[in-house]
PDB file of C-alpha atoms in Angstrom:
ATOM      1  CA  MET A   1      11.128 -28.278 121.077  1.00  0.00           C
ATOM      2  CA  SER A   2      12.506 -27.821 124.582  1.00  0.00           C
ATOM      3  CA  SER A   3      10.636 -29.465 127.487  1.00  0.00           C
ATOM      4  CA  GLU A   4       9.451 -27.558 130.524  1.00  0.00           C
ATOM      5  CA  PRO A   5      11.867 -27.436 133.509  1.00  0.00           C
ATOM      6  CA  ALA A   6      11.368 -30.322 135.872  1.00  0.00           C
ATOM      7  CA  SER A   7      11.294 -27.902 138.852  1.00  0.00           C
ATOM      8  CA  GLN A   8       8.545 -25.799 137.327  1.00  0.00           C
ATOM      9  CA  PRO A   9       5.547 -25.722 139.692  1.00  0.00           C
ATOM     10  CA  SER A  10       2.423 -27.626 138.528  1.00  0.00           C
ATOM     11  CA  LEU A  11      -0.628 -25.725 137.448  1.00  0.00           C
ATOM     12  CA  VAL A  12      -2.459 -26.963 140.508  1.00  0.00           C
ATOM     13  CA  ARG A  13       0.135 -25.617 142.880  1.00  0.00           C
ATOM     14  CA  THR A  14       0.487 -22.313 140.931  1.00  0.00           C
ATOM     15  CA  GLY A  15      -3.341 -21.912 140.818  1.00  0.00           C
ATOM     16  CA  ALA A  16      -3.586 -22.524 144.618  1.00  0.00           C
ATOM     17  CA  LYS A  17      -0.941 -19.940 145.396  1.00  0.00           C
ATOM     18  CA  ALA A  18      -2.627 -17.573 143.072  1.00  0.00           C
ATOM     19  CA  GLY A  19      -6.043 -18.224 144.662  1.00  0.00           C
ATOM     20  CA  LEU A  20      -4.640 -17.702 148.069  1.00  0.00           C
ATOM     21  CA  ALA A  21      -2.948 -14.381 147.199  1.00  0.00           C
ATOM     22  CA  PHE A  22      -6.157 -13.123 145.577  1.00  0.00           C
ATOM     23  CA  ALA A  23      -8.202 -14.168 148.602  1.00  0.00           C
ATOM     24  CA  GLY A  24      -5.746 -12.511 150.866  1.00  0.00           C
ATOM     25  CA  SER A  25      -5.879  -9.211 149.044  1.00  0.00           C
ATOM     26  CA  VAL A  26      -9.713  -9.319 148.912  1.00  0.00           C
ATOM     27  CA  ILE A  27      -9.912  -9.853 152.768  1.00  0.00           C
ATOM     28  CA  LYS A  28      -7.410  -6.971 153.324  1.00  0.00           C
ATOM     29  CA  GLY A  29      -9.594  -4.814 151.124  1.00  0.00           C
ATOM     30  CA  GLY A  30     -12.627  -5.823 152.952  1.00  0.00           C
ATOM     31  CA  LEU A  31     -10.969  -5.096 156.293  1.00  0.00           C
ATOM     32  CA  LEU A  32      -9.800  -1.819 155.149  1.00  0.00           C
ATOM     33  CA  GLY A  33     -13.161  -0.880 153.907  1.00  0.00           C
ATOM     34  CA  VAL A  34     -15.001  -1.862 157.171  1.00  0.00           C
ATOM     35  CA  ILE A  35     -12.290  -0.410 159.536  1.00  0.00           C
ATOM     36  CA  LEU A  36     -11.181   2.610 157.683  1.00  0.00           C
ATOM     37  CA  GLY A  37     -14.310   3.386 155.456  1.00  0.00           C
ATOM     38  CA  GLY A  38     -16.879   2.205 158.010  1.00  0.00           C
ATOM     39  CA  GLY A  39     -14.967   3.904 160.916  1.00  0.00           C
ATOM     40  CA  VAL A  40     -14.668   7.278 159.187  1.00  0.00           C
ATOM     41  CA  PHE A  41     -18.287   6.997 158.366  1.00  0.00           C
ATOM     42  CA  VAL A  42     -19.416   6.354 161.899  1.00  0.00           C
ATOM     43  CA  PHE A  43     -17.065   9.183 163.150  1.00  0.00           C
ATOM     44  CA  TYR A  44     -18.379  11.622 160.737  1.00  0.00           C
ATOM     45  CA  LEU A  45     -22.076  10.747 161.794  1.00  0.00           C
ATOM     46  CA  SER A  46     -21.064  11.518 165.311  1.00  0.00           C
ATOM     47  CA  GLN A  47     -20.196  15.005 164.321  1.00  0.00           C
ATOM     48  CA  LEU A  48     -23.504  15.782 162.694  1.00  0.00           C
ATOM     49  CA  GLN A  49     -25.303  18.064 165.052  1.00  0.00           C
ATOM     50  CA  GLY A  50     -28.363  20.197 165.245  1.00  0.00           C
ATOM     51  CA  PRO A  51     -32.006  19.195 164.221  1.00  0.00           C
ATOM     52  CA  GLY A  52     -31.144  19.019 160.592  1.00  0.00           C
ATOM     53  CA  ASN A  53     -33.593  19.298 157.861  1.00  0.00           C
ATOM     54  CA  PRO A  54     -37.176  18.402 158.970  1.00  0.00           C
ATOM     55  CA  ALA A  55     -37.952  16.503 155.759  1.00  0.00           C
ATOM     56  CA  ALA A  56     -35.335  14.145 156.588  1.00  0.00           C
ATOM     57  CA  ARG A  57     -37.276  12.778 159.543  1.00  0.00           C
ATOM     58  CA  ALA A  58     -40.368  12.390 157.308  1.00  0.00           C
ATOM     59  CA  GLY A  59     -39.155   9.490 155.520  1.00  0.00           C
ATOM     60  CA  GLY A  60     -39.869   8.497 151.829  1.00  0.00           C
ATOM     61  CA  PHE A  61     -39.521  11.207 149.393  1.00  0.00           C
ATOM     62  CA  GLY A  62     -38.938  13.885 151.995  1.00  0.00           C
ATOM     63  CA  ALA A  63     -35.697  12.121 153.096  1.00  0.00           C
ATOM     64  CA  ILE A  64     -34.560  12.059 149.360  1.00  0.00           C
ATOM     65  CA  VAL A  65     -35.165  15.789 149.072  1.00  0.00           C
ATOM     66  CA  ALA A  66     -33.234  16.270 152.318  1.00  0.00           C
ATOM     67  CA  LEU A  67     -30.419  14.337 150.901  1.00  0.00           C
ATOM     68  CA  PHE A  68     -30.043  16.549 147.851  1.00  0.00           C
ATOM     69  CA  THR A  69     -30.529  19.779 149.871  1.00  0.00           C
ATOM     70  CA  SER A  70     -28.240  19.118 152.691  1.00  0.00           C
ATOM     71  CA  PRO A  71     -24.497  19.014 151.626  1.00  0.00           C
ATOM     72  CA  PRO A  72     -23.426  17.231 155.056  1.00  0.00           C
ATOM     73  CA  LEU A  73     -25.717  14.489 154.348  1.00  0.00           C
ATOM     74  CA  MET A  74     -24.353  14.075 150.778  1.00  0.00           C
ATOM     75  CA  VAL A  75     -20.835  13.946 152.299  1.00  0.00           C
ATOM     76  CA  ALA A  76     -22.023  11.198 154.668  1.00  0.00           C
ATOM     77  CA  VAL A  77     -23.388   9.003 151.622  1.00  0.00           C
ATOM     78  CA  LEU A  78     -19.946   9.571 149.685  1.00  0.00           C
ATOM     79  CA  LEU A  79     -18.065   8.633 152.835  1.00  0.00           C
ATOM     80  CA  PHE A  80     -20.112   5.497 153.045  1.00  0.00           C
ATOM     81  CA  LEU A  81     -19.463   4.592 149.468  1.00  0.00           C
ATOM     82  CA  PHE A  82     -15.686   4.586 150.218  1.00  0.00           C
ATOM     83  CA  VAL A  83     -16.358   1.145 151.965  1.00  0.00           C
ATOM     84  CA  GLY A  84     -17.052  -0.289 148.493  1.00  0.00           C
ATOM     85  CA  VAL A  85     -14.110   1.544 146.958  1.00  0.00           C
ATOM     86  CA  TYR A  86     -11.632  -0.108 149.359  1.00  0.00           C
ATOM     87  CA  VAL A  87     -13.122  -3.470 148.671  1.00  0.00           C
ATOM     88  CA  MET A  88     -12.856  -2.956 144.832  1.00  0.00           C
ATOM     89  CA  LEU A  89      -9.145  -1.882 145.328  1.00  0.00           C
ATOM     90  CA  GLY A  90      -8.621  -5.187 147.245  1.00  0.00           C
ATOM     91  CA  VAL A  91     -10.085  -7.086 144.428  1.00  0.00           C
ATOM     92  CA  ALA A  92      -7.800  -5.331 141.808  1.00  0.00           C
ATOM     93  CA  GLN A  93      -4.737  -5.740 144.068  1.00  0.00           C
ATOM     94  CA  GLY A  94      -5.701  -9.529 144.355  1.00  0.00           C
ATOM     95  CA  ARG A  95      -5.833  -9.953 140.676  1.00  0.00           C
ATOM     96  CA  ALA A  96      -2.394  -8.388 140.295  1.00  0.00           C
ATOM     97  CA  ARG A  97      -0.937 -10.575 143.112  1.00  0.00           C
ATOM     98  CA  ALA A  98      -2.412 -13.628 141.572  1.00  0.00           C
ATOM     99  CA  MET A  99      -0.953 -12.828 138.155  1.00  0.00           C
ATOM    100  CA  GLN A 100       2.287 -12.177 139.835  1.00  0.00           C
ATOM    101  CA  HIS A 101       2.431 -15.779 140.973  1.00  0.00           C
ATOM    102  CA  LEU A 102       1.429 -16.966 137.585  1.00  0.00           C
ATOM    103  CA  VAL A 103       4.014 -14.887 135.802  1.00  0.00           C
ATOM    104  CA  ALA A 104       6.815 -16.002 138.162  1.00  0.00           C
ATOM    105  CA  ALA A 105       6.023 -19.525 137.729  1.00  0.00           C
ATOM    106  CA  ARG A 106       5.094 -19.717 134.101  1.00  0.00           C
ATOM    107  CA  GLY A 107       5.922 -16.434 132.598  1.00  0.00           C
ATOM    108  CA  GLU A 108       8.698 -17.487 130.347  1.00  0.00           C
ATOM    109  CA  VAL A 109       6.856 -20.508 129.011  1.00  0.00           C
ATOM    110  CA  VAL A 110       3.853 -18.365 128.422  1.00  0.00           C
ATOM    111  CA  ALA A 111       5.918 -15.896 126.641  1.00  0.00           C
ATOM    112  CA  GLN A 112       7.461 -18.456 124.452  1.00  0.00           C
ATOM    113  CA  LYS A 113       4.291 -20.410 123.764  1.00  0.00           C
ATOM    114  CA  LEU A 114       2.164 -17.285 122.977  1.00  0.00           C
ATOM    115  CA  GLY A 115       4.815 -15.673 120.981  1.00  0.00           C
ATOM    116  CA  GLY A 116       5.310 -18.859 118.760  1.00  0.00           C
ATOM    117  CA  ALA A 117       1.494 -19.211 118.311  1.00  0.00           C
ATOM    118  CA  ILE A 118       1.205 -15.452 117.331  1.00  0.00           C
ATOM    119  CA  ALA A 119       4.218 -15.733 115.165  1.00  0.00           C
ATOM    120  CA  GLY A 120       2.763 -18.707 113.375  1.00  0.00           C
ATOM    121  CA  ARG A 121      -0.395 -17.031 112.669  1.00  0.00           C
ATOM    122  CA  ILE A 122       1.195 -13.906 111.458  1.00  0.00           C
ATOM    123  CA  GLU A 123       3.491 -15.838 109.013  1.00  0.00           C
ATOM    124  CA  ALA A 124       0.329 -17.693 107.760  1.00  0.00           C
ATOM    125  CA  MET A 125      -1.619 -14.406 107.146  1.00  0.00           C
ATOM    126  CA  PRO A 126      -2.630 -14.106 103.457  1.00  0.00           C
ATOM    127  CA  ARG A 127      -1.538 -10.893 101.568  1.00  0.00           C
ATOM    128  CA  THR A 128      -3.896  -8.438  99.995  1.00  0.00           C
ATOM    129  CA  HIS A 129      -2.208  -6.221  97.348  1.00  0.00           C
ATOM    130  CA  GLY A 130       1.207  -7.005  98.862  1.00  0.00           C
ATOM    131  CA  THR A 131       0.169  -6.250 102.400  1.00  0.00           C
ATOM    132  CA  LEU A 132      -0.907  -8.301 105.398  1.00  0.00           C
ATOM    133  CA  GLN A 133      -4.460  -8.488 106.385  1.00  0.00           C
ATOM    134  CA  ARG A 134      -5.461  -7.034 109.744  1.00  0.00           C
ATOM    135  CA  ALA A 135      -3.917  -8.957 112.628  1.00  0.00           C
ATOM    136  CA  ALA A 136      -7.102  -8.806 114.547  1.00  0.00           C
ATOM    137  CA  ASP A 137      -8.836 -10.918 111.958  1.00  0.00           C
ATOM    138  CA  TRP A 138      -6.299 -13.748 112.520  1.00  0.00           C
ATOM    139  CA  LEU A 139      -5.304 -13.327 116.249  1.00  0.00           C
ATOM    140  CA  SER A 140      -8.198 -14.965 118.073  1.00  0.00           C
ATOM    141  CA  VAL A 141      -8.213 -14.916 121.937  1.00  0.00           C
ATOM    142  CA  ASP A 142     -10.351 -18.053 121.862  1.00  0.00           C
ATOM    143  CA  ALA A 143      -7.853 -20.065 119.532  1.00  0.00           C
ATOM    144  CA  LEU A 144      -4.806 -18.731 121.306  1.00  0.00           C
ATOM    145  CA  SER A 145      -6.270 -19.638 124.804  1.00  0.00           C
ATOM    146  CA  LYS A 146      -6.841 -23.133 123.564  1.00  0.00           C
ATOM    147  CA  GLN A 147      -3.047 -23.452 122.421  1.00  0.00           C
ATOM    148  CA  LEU A 148      -2.012 -22.185 125.919  1.00  0.00           C
ATOM    149  CA  ALA A 149      -4.322 -24.523 127.804  1.00  0.00           C
ATOM    150  CA  PRO A 150      -1.573 -27.004 128.702  1.00  0.00           C
ATOM    151  CA  VAL A 151       0.395 -24.032 130.252  1.00  0.00           C
ATOM    152  CA  LEU A 152      -2.376 -21.838 131.742  1.00  0.00           C
ATOM    153  CA  GLY A 153      -5.155 -24.161 131.948  1.00  0.00           C
ATOM    154  CA  GLU A 154      -8.714 -23.265 130.831  1.00  0.00           C
ATOM    155  CA  GLY A 155     -10.977 -20.527 132.086  1.00  0.00           C
ATOM    156  CA  LYS A 156     -11.351 -16.929 132.459  1.00  0.00           C
ATOM    157  CA  ALA A 157      -7.696 -16.407 133.786  1.00  0.00           C
ATOM    158  CA  ALA A 158      -6.233 -17.850 130.586  1.00  0.00           C
ATOM    159  CA  ARG A 159      -8.371 -15.778 128.391  1.00  0.00           C
ATOM    160  CA  SER A 160      -7.746 -12.538 130.416  1.00  0.00           C
ATOM    161  CA  VAL A 161      -3.833 -13.045 130.018  1.00  0.00           C
ATOM    162  CA  VAL A 162      -4.089 -13.567 126.364  1.00  0.00           C
ATOM    163  CA  SER A 163      -6.604 -10.723 125.865  1.00  0.00           C
ATOM    164  CA  PHE A 164      -4.474  -8.350 127.839  1.00  0.00           C
ATOM    165  CA  VAL A 165      -1.312  -9.254 125.942  1.00  0.00           C
ATOM    166  CA  LEU A 166      -3.098  -8.811 122.570  1.00  0.00           C
ATOM    167  CA  ASN A 167      -4.504  -5.428 123.579  1.00  0.00           C
ATOM    168  CA  ARG A 168      -1.187  -4.071 124.840  1.00  0.00           C
ATOM    169  CA  LEU A 169       1.229  -5.326 122.080  1.00  0.00           C
ATOM    170  CA  PRO A 170       1.726  -2.762 119.262  1.00  0.00           C
ATOM    171  CA  MET A 171       0.839  -5.440 116.599  1.00  0.00           C
ATOM    172  CA  SER A 172       0.717  -2.887 113.708  1.00  0.00           C
ATOM    173  CA  GLU A 173       4.291  -1.547 114.523  1.00  0.00           C
ATOM    174  CA  MET A 174       5.533  -5.037 114.979  1.00  0.00           C
ATOM    175  CA  LEU A 175       4.020  -6.310 111.688  1.00  0.00           C
ATOM    176  CA  ALA A 176       5.360  -3.290 109.802  1.00  0.00           C
ATOM    177  CA  GLU A 177       8.892  -3.794 111.267  1.00  0.00           C
ATOM    178  CA  TRP A 178       8.828  -7.457 110.492  1.00  0.00           C
ATOM    179  CA  GLN A 179       7.608  -6.918 106.835  1.00  0.00           C
ATOM    180  CA  GLU A 180      10.393  -4.429 106.213  1.00  0.00           C
ATOM    181  CA  SER A 181      13.097  -6.768 107.557  1.00  0.00           C
ATOM    182  CA  ARG A 182      11.749  -9.582 105.446  1.00  0.00           C
ATOM    183  CA  ALA A 183      11.452  -7.386 102.412  1.00  0.00           C
ATOM    184  CA  ALA A 184      15.037  -6.035 102.876  1.00  0.00           C
ATOM    185  CA  GLN A 185      16.235  -9.597 102.882  1.00  0.00           C
ATOM    186  CA  GLY A 186      14.327 -10.545  99.802  1.00  0.00           C
ATOM    187  CA  GLU A 187      11.993 -12.998 101.473  1.00  0.00           C
ATOM    188  CA  SER A 188       8.383 -13.482 101.427  1.00  0.00           C
ATOM    189  CA  ALA A 189       6.413 -11.771 104.348  1.00  0.00           C
ATOM    190  CA  ALA A 190       3.626 -14.150 104.432  1.00  0.00           C
ATOM    191  CA  GLY A 191       1.948 -16.976 102.667  1.00  0.00           C
ATOM    192  CA  GLU A 192       2.669 -20.621 102.220  1.00  0.00           C
ATOM    193  CA  ASP A 193       6.207 -20.166 101.291  1.00  0.00           C
ATOM    194  CA  ALA A 194       7.085 -18.238 104.295  1.00  0.00           C
ATOM    195  CA  ALA A 195       9.482 -19.973 106.530  1.00  0.00           C
ATOM    196  CA  PRO A 196       9.448 -19.721 110.307  1.00  0.00           C
ATOM    197  CA  ASP A 197      11.327 -16.436 111.326  1.00  0.00           C
ATOM    198  CA  PRO A 198      13.254 -16.845 114.543  1.00  0.00           C
ATOM    199  CA  ALA A 199      13.815 -13.108 114.917  1.00  0.00           C
ATOM    200  CA  LEU A 200      10.007 -12.644 114.848  1.00  0.00           C
ATOM    201  CA  ARG A 201       9.530 -15.201 117.621  1.00  0.00           C
ATOM    202  CA  ALA A 202      12.339 -13.572 119.624  1.00  0.00           C
ATOM    203  CA  LEU A 203      10.953 -10.237 119.314  1.00  0.00           C
ATOM    204  CA  LEU A 204       7.388 -11.326 120.193  1.00  0.00           C
ATOM    205  CA  THR A 205       8.696 -13.484 123.106  1.00  0.00           C
ATOM    206  CA  ARG A 206      10.545 -10.432 124.539  1.00  0.00           C
ATOM    207  CA  ARG A 207       7.629  -8.037 124.166  1.00  0.00           C
ATOM    208  CA  ILE A 208       5.126 -10.443 125.693  1.00  0.00           C
ATOM    209  CA  ASN A 209       7.281 -11.148 128.601  1.00  0.00           C
ATOM    210  CA  GLU A 210       7.669  -7.282 129.333  1.00  0.00           C
ATOM    211  CA  THR A 211       3.958  -6.946 129.004  1.00  0.00           C
ATOM    212  CA  LEU A 212       3.339  -9.835 131.504  1.00  0.00           C
ATOM    213  CA  GLN A 213       5.720  -8.284 133.903  1.00  0.00           C
ATOM    214  CA  ASP A 214       3.758  -4.986 133.740  1.00  0.00           C
ATOM    215  CA  MET A 215       0.388  -6.893 134.090  1.00  0.00           C
ATOM    216  CA  ALA A 216       1.694  -8.467 137.288  1.00  0.00           C
ATOM    217  CA  THR A 217       3.135  -5.520 139.072  1.00  0.00           C
ATOM    218  CA  PRO A 218       0.790  -4.361 141.718  1.00  0.00           C
ATOM    219  CA  SER A 219       0.511  -0.525 141.974  1.00  0.00           C
ATOM    220  CA  ARG A 220      -0.322   1.083 145.311  1.00  0.00           C
ATOM    221  CA  LYS A 221      -1.061   4.401 143.452  1.00  0.00           C
ATOM    222  CA  PRO A 222      -4.973   3.759 143.227  1.00  0.00           C
ATOM    223  CA  LEU A 223      -4.862   3.118 147.077  1.00  0.00           C
ATOM    224  CA  TYR A 224      -3.026   6.406 147.764  1.00  0.00           C
ATOM    225  CA  ILE A 225      -5.450   8.281 145.516  1.00  0.00           C
ATOM    226  CA  ALA A 226      -8.392   6.709 147.429  1.00  0.00           C
ATOM    227  CA  LEU A 227      -6.892   7.722 150.806  1.00  0.00           C
ATOM    228  CA  GLY A 228      -6.222  11.226 149.668  1.00  0.00           C
ATOM    229  CA  ALA A 229      -9.793  11.681 148.315  1.00  0.00           C
ATOM    230  CA  HIS A 230     -11.092  10.058 151.536  1.00  0.00           C
ATOM    231  CA  VAL A 231      -9.201  12.555 153.810  1.00  0.00           C
ATOM    232  CA  ALA A 232     -10.208  15.464 151.614  1.00  0.00           C
ATOM    233  CA  LEU A 233     -13.887  14.523 151.756  1.00  0.00           C
ATOM    234  CA  LEU A 234     -13.863  13.974 155.432  1.00  0.00           C
ATOM    235  CA  GLY A 235     -12.090  17.409 155.755  1.00  0.00           C
ATOM    236  CA  VAL A 236     -14.950  19.033 153.616  1.00  0.00           C
ATOM    237  CA  GLY A 237     -17.522  17.282 155.848  1.00  0.00           C
ATOM    238  CA  LEU A 238     -16.177  18.467 158.997  1.00  0.00           C
ATOM    239  CA  TRP A 239     -15.894  21.875 157.751  1.00  0.00           C
ATOM    240  CA  LEU A 240     -19.516  21.782 156.706  1.00  0.00           C
ATOM    241  CA  VAL A 241     -20.735  20.592 160.156  1.00  0.00           C
ATOM    242  CA  ASN A 242     -18.516  22.894 162.372  1.00  0.00           C
TER     243      ASN A 242
END
C-alpha cells in the first residue's frame, strides 16, 4: 500500500482553504444580490407612476388583491426575489469552489481509496442465480464515508462527495462489463474465491476521478441564465409602466 505524498496538504489546511473559498463566493453572491438585485428593484419602484390600484393603499387583503390584479406590482415582487436568487447562486458557486480545493488537494487519493473500497464490496457481493445482487444493497454511503474518513474527514462534506460519486457512476454498466471480462477469463465474478481485480480498481479509480473533476468545475451558466431572466423581467416591467 502506497503512502500519501509528504507534500500533500493536511486536512485542516485543505478544509480552511475550502471554507475561505466557500465564504468568499457566498459574500460575492450576497453583494451581487444587494447591489444588482436590490438596485434593479429600487430603480423599478422609482419608475412606478400614477395612483395605482386604490385597494393597494387599503392594506390587508386589499393589498393582496392589488398584487394579483396589477402586473407591474407582480413584476416588482419577482424582481425583489432575484436578491435571493443571486445569494443562492453564490452558495452553489461556493460549494463548487470548495470542492475544487478538495479535489485539487486530495482528488487522486480519494479516487484510489473510494475505488478500492467500492471494488472490494463489488468483489464480495454474493451471487443470485449466477448474477450479482443490486449494487445499491451493498454500496452504502455511510460505510464508504467511514472508510474515507482519514482522507476526507467526517461530516456532511465527506458524505456529499461519496453520495455524488455513487449517484453519477454508471454502476450497472460497469458491473456488467466487469462480469463479462471475468467470465471471458474463466474466473469467478464474485464470492469468497474472487481475487482482487486490478483492472476493476483501475477502472473505478479513473471514472471516480473524472466524476470528481466534473463535480469540482464551477459553472457560470446559471449566473448567465439568471442575468438574462433578470434583464428580460426588468424590460417587461418597464414596458408595463411606460
